[in-house]
Coordinates of N, CA and C in Angstrom, one line a residue:
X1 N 52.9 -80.4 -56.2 CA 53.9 -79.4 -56.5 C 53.5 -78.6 -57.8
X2 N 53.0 -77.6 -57.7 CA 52.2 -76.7 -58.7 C 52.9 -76.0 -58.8
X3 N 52.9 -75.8 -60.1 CA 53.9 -74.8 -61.1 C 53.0 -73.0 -60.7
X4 N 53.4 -72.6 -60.7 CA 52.7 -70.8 -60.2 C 52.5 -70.3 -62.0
X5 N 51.3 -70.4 -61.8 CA 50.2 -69.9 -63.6 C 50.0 -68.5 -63.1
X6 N 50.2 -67.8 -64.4 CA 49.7 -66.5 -65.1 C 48.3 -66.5 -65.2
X7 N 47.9 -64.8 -64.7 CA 46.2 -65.3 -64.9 C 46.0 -66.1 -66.6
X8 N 46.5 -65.8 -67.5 CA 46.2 -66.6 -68.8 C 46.3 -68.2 -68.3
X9 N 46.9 -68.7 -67.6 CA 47.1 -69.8 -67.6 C 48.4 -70.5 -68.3
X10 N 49.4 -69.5 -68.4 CA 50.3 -69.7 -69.0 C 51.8 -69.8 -67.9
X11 N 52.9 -70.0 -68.0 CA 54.1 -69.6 -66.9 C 54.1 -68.0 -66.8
X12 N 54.5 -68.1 -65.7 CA 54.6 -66.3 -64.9 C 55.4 -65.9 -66.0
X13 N 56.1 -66.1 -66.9 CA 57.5 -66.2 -67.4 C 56.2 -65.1 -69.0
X14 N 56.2 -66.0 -69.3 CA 55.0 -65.9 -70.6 C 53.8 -64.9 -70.2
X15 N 53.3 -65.2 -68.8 CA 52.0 -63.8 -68.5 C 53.0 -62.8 -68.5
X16 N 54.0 -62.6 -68.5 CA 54.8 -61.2 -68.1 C 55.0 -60.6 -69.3
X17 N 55.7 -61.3 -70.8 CA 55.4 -61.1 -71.9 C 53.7 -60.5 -72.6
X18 N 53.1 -61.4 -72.0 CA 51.8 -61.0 -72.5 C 51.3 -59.8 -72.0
X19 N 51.6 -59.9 -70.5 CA 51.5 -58.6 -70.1 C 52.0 -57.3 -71.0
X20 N 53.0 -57.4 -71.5 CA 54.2 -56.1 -71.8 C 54.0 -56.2 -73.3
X21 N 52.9 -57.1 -73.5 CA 52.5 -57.1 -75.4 C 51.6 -56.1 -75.1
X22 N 50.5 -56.5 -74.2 CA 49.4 -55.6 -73.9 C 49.4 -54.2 -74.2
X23 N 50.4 -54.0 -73.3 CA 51.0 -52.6 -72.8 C 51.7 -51.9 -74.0
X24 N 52.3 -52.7 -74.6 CA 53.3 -52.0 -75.9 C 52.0 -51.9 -76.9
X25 N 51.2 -52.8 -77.0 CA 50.0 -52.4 -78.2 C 49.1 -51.2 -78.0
X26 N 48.7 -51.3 -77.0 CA 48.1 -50.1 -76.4 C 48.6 -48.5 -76.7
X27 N 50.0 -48.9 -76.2 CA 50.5 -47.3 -76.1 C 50.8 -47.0 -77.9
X28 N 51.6 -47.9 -79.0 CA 51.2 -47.9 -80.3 C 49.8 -47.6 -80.7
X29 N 48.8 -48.1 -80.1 CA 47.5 -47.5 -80.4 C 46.9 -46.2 -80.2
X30 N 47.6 -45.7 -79.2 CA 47.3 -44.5 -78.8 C 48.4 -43.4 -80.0
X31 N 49.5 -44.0 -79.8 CA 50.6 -43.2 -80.6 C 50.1 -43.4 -82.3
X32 N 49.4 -43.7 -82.6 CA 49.2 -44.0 -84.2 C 47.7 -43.2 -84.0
X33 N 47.0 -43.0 -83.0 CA 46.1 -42.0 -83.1 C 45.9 -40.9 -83.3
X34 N 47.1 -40.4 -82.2 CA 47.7 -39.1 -82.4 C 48.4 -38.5 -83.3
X35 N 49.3 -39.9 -84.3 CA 49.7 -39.4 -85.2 C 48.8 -39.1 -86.8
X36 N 48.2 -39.7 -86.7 CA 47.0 -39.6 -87.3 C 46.2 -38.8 -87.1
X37 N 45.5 -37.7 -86.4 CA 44.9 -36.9 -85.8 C 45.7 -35.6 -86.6
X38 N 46.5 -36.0 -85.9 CA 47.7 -34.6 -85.9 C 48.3 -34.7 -87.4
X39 N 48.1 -35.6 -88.1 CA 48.5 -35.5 -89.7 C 47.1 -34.8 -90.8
X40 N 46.4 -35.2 -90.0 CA 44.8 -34.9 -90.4 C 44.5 -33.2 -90.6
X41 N 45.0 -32.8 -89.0 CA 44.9 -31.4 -88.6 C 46.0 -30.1 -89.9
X42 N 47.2 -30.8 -89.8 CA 48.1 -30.5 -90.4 C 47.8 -30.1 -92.1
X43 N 47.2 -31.4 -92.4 CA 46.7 -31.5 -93.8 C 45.7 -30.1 -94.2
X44 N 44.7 -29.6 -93.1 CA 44.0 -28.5 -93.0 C 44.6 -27.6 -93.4
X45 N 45.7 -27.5 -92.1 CA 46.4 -25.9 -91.9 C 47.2 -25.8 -93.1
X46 N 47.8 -26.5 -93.9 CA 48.5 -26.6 -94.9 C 47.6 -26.3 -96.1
X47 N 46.7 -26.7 -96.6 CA 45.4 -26.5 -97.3 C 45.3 -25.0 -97.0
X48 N 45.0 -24.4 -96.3 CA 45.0 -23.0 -96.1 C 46.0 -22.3 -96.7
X49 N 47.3 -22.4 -96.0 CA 48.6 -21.4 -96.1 C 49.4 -22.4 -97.5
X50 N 49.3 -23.0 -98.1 CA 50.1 -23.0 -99.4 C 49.4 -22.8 -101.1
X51 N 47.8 -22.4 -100.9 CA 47.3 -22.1 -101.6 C 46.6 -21.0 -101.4
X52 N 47.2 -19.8 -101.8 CA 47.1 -18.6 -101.5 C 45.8 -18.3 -102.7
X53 N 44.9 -17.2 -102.2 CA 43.8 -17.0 -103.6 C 44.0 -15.2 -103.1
X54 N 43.7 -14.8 -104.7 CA 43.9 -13.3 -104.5 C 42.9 -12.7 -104.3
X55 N 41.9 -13.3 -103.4 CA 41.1 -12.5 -102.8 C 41.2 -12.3 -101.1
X56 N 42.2 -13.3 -100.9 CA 42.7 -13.4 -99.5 C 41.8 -14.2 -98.5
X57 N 40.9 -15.6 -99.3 CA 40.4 -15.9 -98.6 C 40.4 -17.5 -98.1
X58 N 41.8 -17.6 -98.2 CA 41.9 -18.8 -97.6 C 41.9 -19.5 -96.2
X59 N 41.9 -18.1 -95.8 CA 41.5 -18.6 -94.2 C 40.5 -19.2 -93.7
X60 N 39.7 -18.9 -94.9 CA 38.2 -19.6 -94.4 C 37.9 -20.7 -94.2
X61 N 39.3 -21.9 -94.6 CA 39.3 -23.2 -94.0 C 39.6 -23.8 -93.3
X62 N 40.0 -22.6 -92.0 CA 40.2 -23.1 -91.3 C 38.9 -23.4 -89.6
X63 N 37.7 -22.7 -90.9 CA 36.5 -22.9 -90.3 C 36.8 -24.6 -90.0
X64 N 37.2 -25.4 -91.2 CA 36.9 -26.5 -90.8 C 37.3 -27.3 -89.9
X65 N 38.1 -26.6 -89.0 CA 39.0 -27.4 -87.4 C 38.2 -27.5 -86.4
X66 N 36.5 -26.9 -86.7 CA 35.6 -26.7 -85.5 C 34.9 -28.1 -85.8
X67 N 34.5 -28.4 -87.2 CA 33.7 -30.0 -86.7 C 34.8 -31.0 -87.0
X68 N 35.8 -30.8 -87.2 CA 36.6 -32.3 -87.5 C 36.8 -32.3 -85.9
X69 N 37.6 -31.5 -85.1 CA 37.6 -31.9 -83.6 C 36.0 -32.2 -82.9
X70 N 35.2 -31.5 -83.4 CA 33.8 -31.9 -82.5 C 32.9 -33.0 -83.5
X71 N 33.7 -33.7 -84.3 CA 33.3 -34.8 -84.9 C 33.6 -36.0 -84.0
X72 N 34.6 -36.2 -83.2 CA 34.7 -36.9 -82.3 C 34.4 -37.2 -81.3
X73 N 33.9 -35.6 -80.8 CA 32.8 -35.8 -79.1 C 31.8 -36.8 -79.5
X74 N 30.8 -36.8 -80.3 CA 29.5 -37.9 -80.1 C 30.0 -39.4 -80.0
X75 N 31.1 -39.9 -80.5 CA 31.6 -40.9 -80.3 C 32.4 -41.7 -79.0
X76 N 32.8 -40.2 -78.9 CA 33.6 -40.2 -77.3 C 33.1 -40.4 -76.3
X77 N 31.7 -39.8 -76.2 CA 31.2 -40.0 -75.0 C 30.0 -41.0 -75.4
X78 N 30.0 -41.5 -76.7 CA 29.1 -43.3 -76.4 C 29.7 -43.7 -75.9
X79 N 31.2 -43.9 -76.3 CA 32.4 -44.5 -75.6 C 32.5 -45.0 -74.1
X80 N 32.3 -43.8 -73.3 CA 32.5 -43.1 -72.6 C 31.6 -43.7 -71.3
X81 N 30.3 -43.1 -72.3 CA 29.2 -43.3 -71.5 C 28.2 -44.7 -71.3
X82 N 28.8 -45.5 -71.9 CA 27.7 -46.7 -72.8 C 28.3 -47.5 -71.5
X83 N 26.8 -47.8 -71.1 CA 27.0 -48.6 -69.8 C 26.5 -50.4 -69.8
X84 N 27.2 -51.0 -69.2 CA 26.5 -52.5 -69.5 C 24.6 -53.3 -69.2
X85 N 24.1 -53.1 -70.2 CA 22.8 -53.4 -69.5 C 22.4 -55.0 -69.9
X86 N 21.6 -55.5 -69.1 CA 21.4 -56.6 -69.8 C 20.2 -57.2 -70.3
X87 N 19.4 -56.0 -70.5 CA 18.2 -56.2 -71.7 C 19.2 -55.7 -72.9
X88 N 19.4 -54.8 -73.3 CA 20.0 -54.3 -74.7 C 21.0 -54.8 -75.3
X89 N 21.0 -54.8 -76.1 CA 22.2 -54.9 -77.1 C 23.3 -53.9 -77.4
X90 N 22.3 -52.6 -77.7 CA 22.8 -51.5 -78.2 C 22.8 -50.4 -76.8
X91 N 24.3 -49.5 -76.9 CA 23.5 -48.8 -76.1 C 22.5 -47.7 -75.9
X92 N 22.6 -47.0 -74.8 CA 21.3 -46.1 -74.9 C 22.2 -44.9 -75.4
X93 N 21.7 -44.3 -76.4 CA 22.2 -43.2 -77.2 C 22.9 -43.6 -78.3
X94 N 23.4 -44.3 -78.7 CA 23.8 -44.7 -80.0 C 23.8 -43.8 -81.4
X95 N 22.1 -43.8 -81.2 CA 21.5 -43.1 -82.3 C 22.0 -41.7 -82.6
X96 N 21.7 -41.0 -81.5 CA 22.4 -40.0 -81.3 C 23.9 -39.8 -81.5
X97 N 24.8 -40.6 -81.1 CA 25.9 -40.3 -81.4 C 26.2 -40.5 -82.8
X98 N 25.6 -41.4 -83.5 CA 25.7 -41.4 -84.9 C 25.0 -40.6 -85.9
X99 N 24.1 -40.0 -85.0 CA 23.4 -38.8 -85.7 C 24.6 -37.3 -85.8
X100 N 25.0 -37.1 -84.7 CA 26.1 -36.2 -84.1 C 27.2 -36.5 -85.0
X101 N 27.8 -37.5 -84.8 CA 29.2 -37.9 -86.1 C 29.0 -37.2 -87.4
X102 N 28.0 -37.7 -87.5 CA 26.9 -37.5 -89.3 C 27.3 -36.0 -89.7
X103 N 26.5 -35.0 -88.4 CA 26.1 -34.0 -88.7 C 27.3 -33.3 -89.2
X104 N 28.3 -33.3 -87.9 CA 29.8 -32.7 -88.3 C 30.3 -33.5 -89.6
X105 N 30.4 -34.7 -90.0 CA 31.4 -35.0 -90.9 C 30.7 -34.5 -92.1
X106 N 29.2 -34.5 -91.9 CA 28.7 -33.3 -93.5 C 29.3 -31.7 -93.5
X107 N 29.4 -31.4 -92.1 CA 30.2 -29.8 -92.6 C 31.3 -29.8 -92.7
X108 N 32.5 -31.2 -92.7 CA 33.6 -31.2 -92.7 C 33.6 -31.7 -94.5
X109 N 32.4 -32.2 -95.1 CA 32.5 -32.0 -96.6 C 32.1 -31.5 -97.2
X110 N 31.0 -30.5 -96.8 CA 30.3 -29.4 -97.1 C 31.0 -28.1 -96.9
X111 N 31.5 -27.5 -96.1 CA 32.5 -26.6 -96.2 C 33.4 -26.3 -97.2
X112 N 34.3 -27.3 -97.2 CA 35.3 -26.9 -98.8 C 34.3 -27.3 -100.2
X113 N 33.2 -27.8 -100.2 CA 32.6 -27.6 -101.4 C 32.2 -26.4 -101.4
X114 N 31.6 -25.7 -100.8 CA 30.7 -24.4 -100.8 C 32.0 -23.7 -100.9
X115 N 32.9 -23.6 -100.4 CA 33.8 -22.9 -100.8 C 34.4 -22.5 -102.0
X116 N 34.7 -23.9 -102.7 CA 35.0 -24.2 -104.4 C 34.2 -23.3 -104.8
X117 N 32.8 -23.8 -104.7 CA 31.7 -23.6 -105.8 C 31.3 -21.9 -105.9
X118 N 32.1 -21.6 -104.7 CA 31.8 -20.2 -104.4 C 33.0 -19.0 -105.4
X119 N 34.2 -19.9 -105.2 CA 35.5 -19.7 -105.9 C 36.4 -18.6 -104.8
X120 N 36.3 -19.5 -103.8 CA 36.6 -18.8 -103.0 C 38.3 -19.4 -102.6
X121 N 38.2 -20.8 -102.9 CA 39.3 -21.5 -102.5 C 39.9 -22.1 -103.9
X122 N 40.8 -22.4 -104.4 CA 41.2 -23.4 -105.3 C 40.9 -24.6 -105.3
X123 N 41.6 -25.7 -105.7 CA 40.9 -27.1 -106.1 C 42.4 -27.5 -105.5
X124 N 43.4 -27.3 -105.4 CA 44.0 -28.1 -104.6 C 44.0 -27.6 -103.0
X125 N 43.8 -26.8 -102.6 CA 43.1 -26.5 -101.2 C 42.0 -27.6 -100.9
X126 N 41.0 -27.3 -101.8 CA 40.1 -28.8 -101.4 C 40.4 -30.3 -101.2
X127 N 41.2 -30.3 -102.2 CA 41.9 -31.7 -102.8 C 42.2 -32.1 -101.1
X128 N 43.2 -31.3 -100.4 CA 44.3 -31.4 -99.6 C 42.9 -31.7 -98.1
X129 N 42.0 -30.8 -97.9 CA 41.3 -30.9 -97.1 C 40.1 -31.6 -97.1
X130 N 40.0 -32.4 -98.4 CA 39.1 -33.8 -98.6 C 40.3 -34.7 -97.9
X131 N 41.3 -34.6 -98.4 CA 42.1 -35.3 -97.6 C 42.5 -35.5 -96.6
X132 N 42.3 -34.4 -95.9 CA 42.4 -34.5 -94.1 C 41.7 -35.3 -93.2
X133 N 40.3 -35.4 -94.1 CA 39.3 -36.1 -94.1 C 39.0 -37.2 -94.3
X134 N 39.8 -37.7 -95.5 CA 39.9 -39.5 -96.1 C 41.0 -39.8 -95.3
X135 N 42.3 -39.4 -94.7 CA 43.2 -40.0 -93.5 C 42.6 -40.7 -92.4
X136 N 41.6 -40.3 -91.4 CA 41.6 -40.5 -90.6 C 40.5 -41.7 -90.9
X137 N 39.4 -41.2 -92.1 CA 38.4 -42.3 -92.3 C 39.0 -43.6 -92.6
X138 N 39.8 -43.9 -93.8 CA 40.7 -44.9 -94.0 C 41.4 -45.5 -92.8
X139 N 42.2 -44.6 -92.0 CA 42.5 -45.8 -90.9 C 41.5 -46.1 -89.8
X140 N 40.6 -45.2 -89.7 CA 39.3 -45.9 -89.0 C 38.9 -47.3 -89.4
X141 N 38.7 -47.3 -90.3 CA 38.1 -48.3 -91.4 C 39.1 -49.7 -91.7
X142 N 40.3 -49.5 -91.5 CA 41.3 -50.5 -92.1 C 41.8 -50.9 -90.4
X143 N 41.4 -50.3 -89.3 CA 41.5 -50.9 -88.2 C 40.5 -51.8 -87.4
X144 N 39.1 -51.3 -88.1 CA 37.8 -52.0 -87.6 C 38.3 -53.7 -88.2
X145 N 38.6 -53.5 -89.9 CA 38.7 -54.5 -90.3 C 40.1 -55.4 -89.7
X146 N 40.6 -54.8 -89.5 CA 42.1 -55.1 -88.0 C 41.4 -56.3 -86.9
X147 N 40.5 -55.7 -86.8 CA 40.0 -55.9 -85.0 C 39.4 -57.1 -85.6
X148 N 38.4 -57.3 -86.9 CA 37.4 -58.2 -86.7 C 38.3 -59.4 -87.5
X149 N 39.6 -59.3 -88.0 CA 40.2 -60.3 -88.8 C 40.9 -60.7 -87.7
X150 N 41.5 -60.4 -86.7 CA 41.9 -60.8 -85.3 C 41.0 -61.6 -84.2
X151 N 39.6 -61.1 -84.4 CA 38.8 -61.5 -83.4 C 38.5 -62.6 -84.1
X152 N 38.2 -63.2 -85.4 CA 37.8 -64.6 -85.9 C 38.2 -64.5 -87.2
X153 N 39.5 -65.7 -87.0 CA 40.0 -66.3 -87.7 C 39.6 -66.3 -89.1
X154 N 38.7 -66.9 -89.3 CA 37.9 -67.5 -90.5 C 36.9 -66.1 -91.1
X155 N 37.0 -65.4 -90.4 CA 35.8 -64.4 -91.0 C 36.0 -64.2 -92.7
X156 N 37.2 -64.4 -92.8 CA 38.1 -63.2 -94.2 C 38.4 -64.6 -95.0
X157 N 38.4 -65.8 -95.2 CA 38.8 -67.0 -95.3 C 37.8 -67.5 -96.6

């Protein structure tokens, strides 16, 4: 007389919870992306239009919405594309995609410098869109460390 197990091995009762953790984490993951993204973006446009310069050239930061969005393609499609092999470790392109990341996130901090130095923008315009920049890296970074204090107990111990 067998009790009916969850693929976990748990009661149907409990896989169904687990299931619906899955599913609620997931969609929080996705929704803290987006809000994040979109606070990031924001932080730009804002950088632009509340620090007005009297040469009228604050628009020019909004050059920088071209690599912060295409800072994410090289990663998207390792993502994407990174297929299971089982000689490798790594996959095939890697390199590349972290060469790609690189290249944009240097014009995403090279831009508002050259702009400063130029005096083209103010210092809280930059302030604001170094920070558009430190948002997204920080919770990249404080979620990696998320994943790997979850994945083993003891690592942080």
């Amino acid at each position: 007389r067998g009790i009916a197990r969850g693929s976990c091995g748990c009661s149907p009762t409990a896989a169904r919870s687990t299931t619906e953790f899955h599913c609620h984490m997931s969609f929080l993951t996705i929704l803290g992306t987006a809000a994040v993204v979109s606070a990031a973006i924001f932080m730009e446009l804002i950088a632009c239009l509340a620090f007005p310069v009297e040469s009228g050239t604050e628009w020019l930061l909004l050059l920088l919405l071209v690599p912060l969005v295409l800072a994410a393609i090289p990663l998207l499609l390792l993502r994407a594309c990174a297929g299971d092999s089982l000689f490798s470790d790594t996959p095939k392109g890697r390199h590349w995609a972290e060469f790609g990341f690189a290249f944009f996130a240097t014009g995403i901090i090279g831009v508002p410098s050259l702009l400063l130095l130029r005096g083209l923008i103010r210092w809280e315009a930059f302030a604001l869109a170094l920070g558009g920049l430190a948002l997204p890296a920080i919770t990249a970074a404080l979620s990696r460390v998320c994943q790997r204090a979850d994945s083993d107990p003891f690592s942080y111990r």
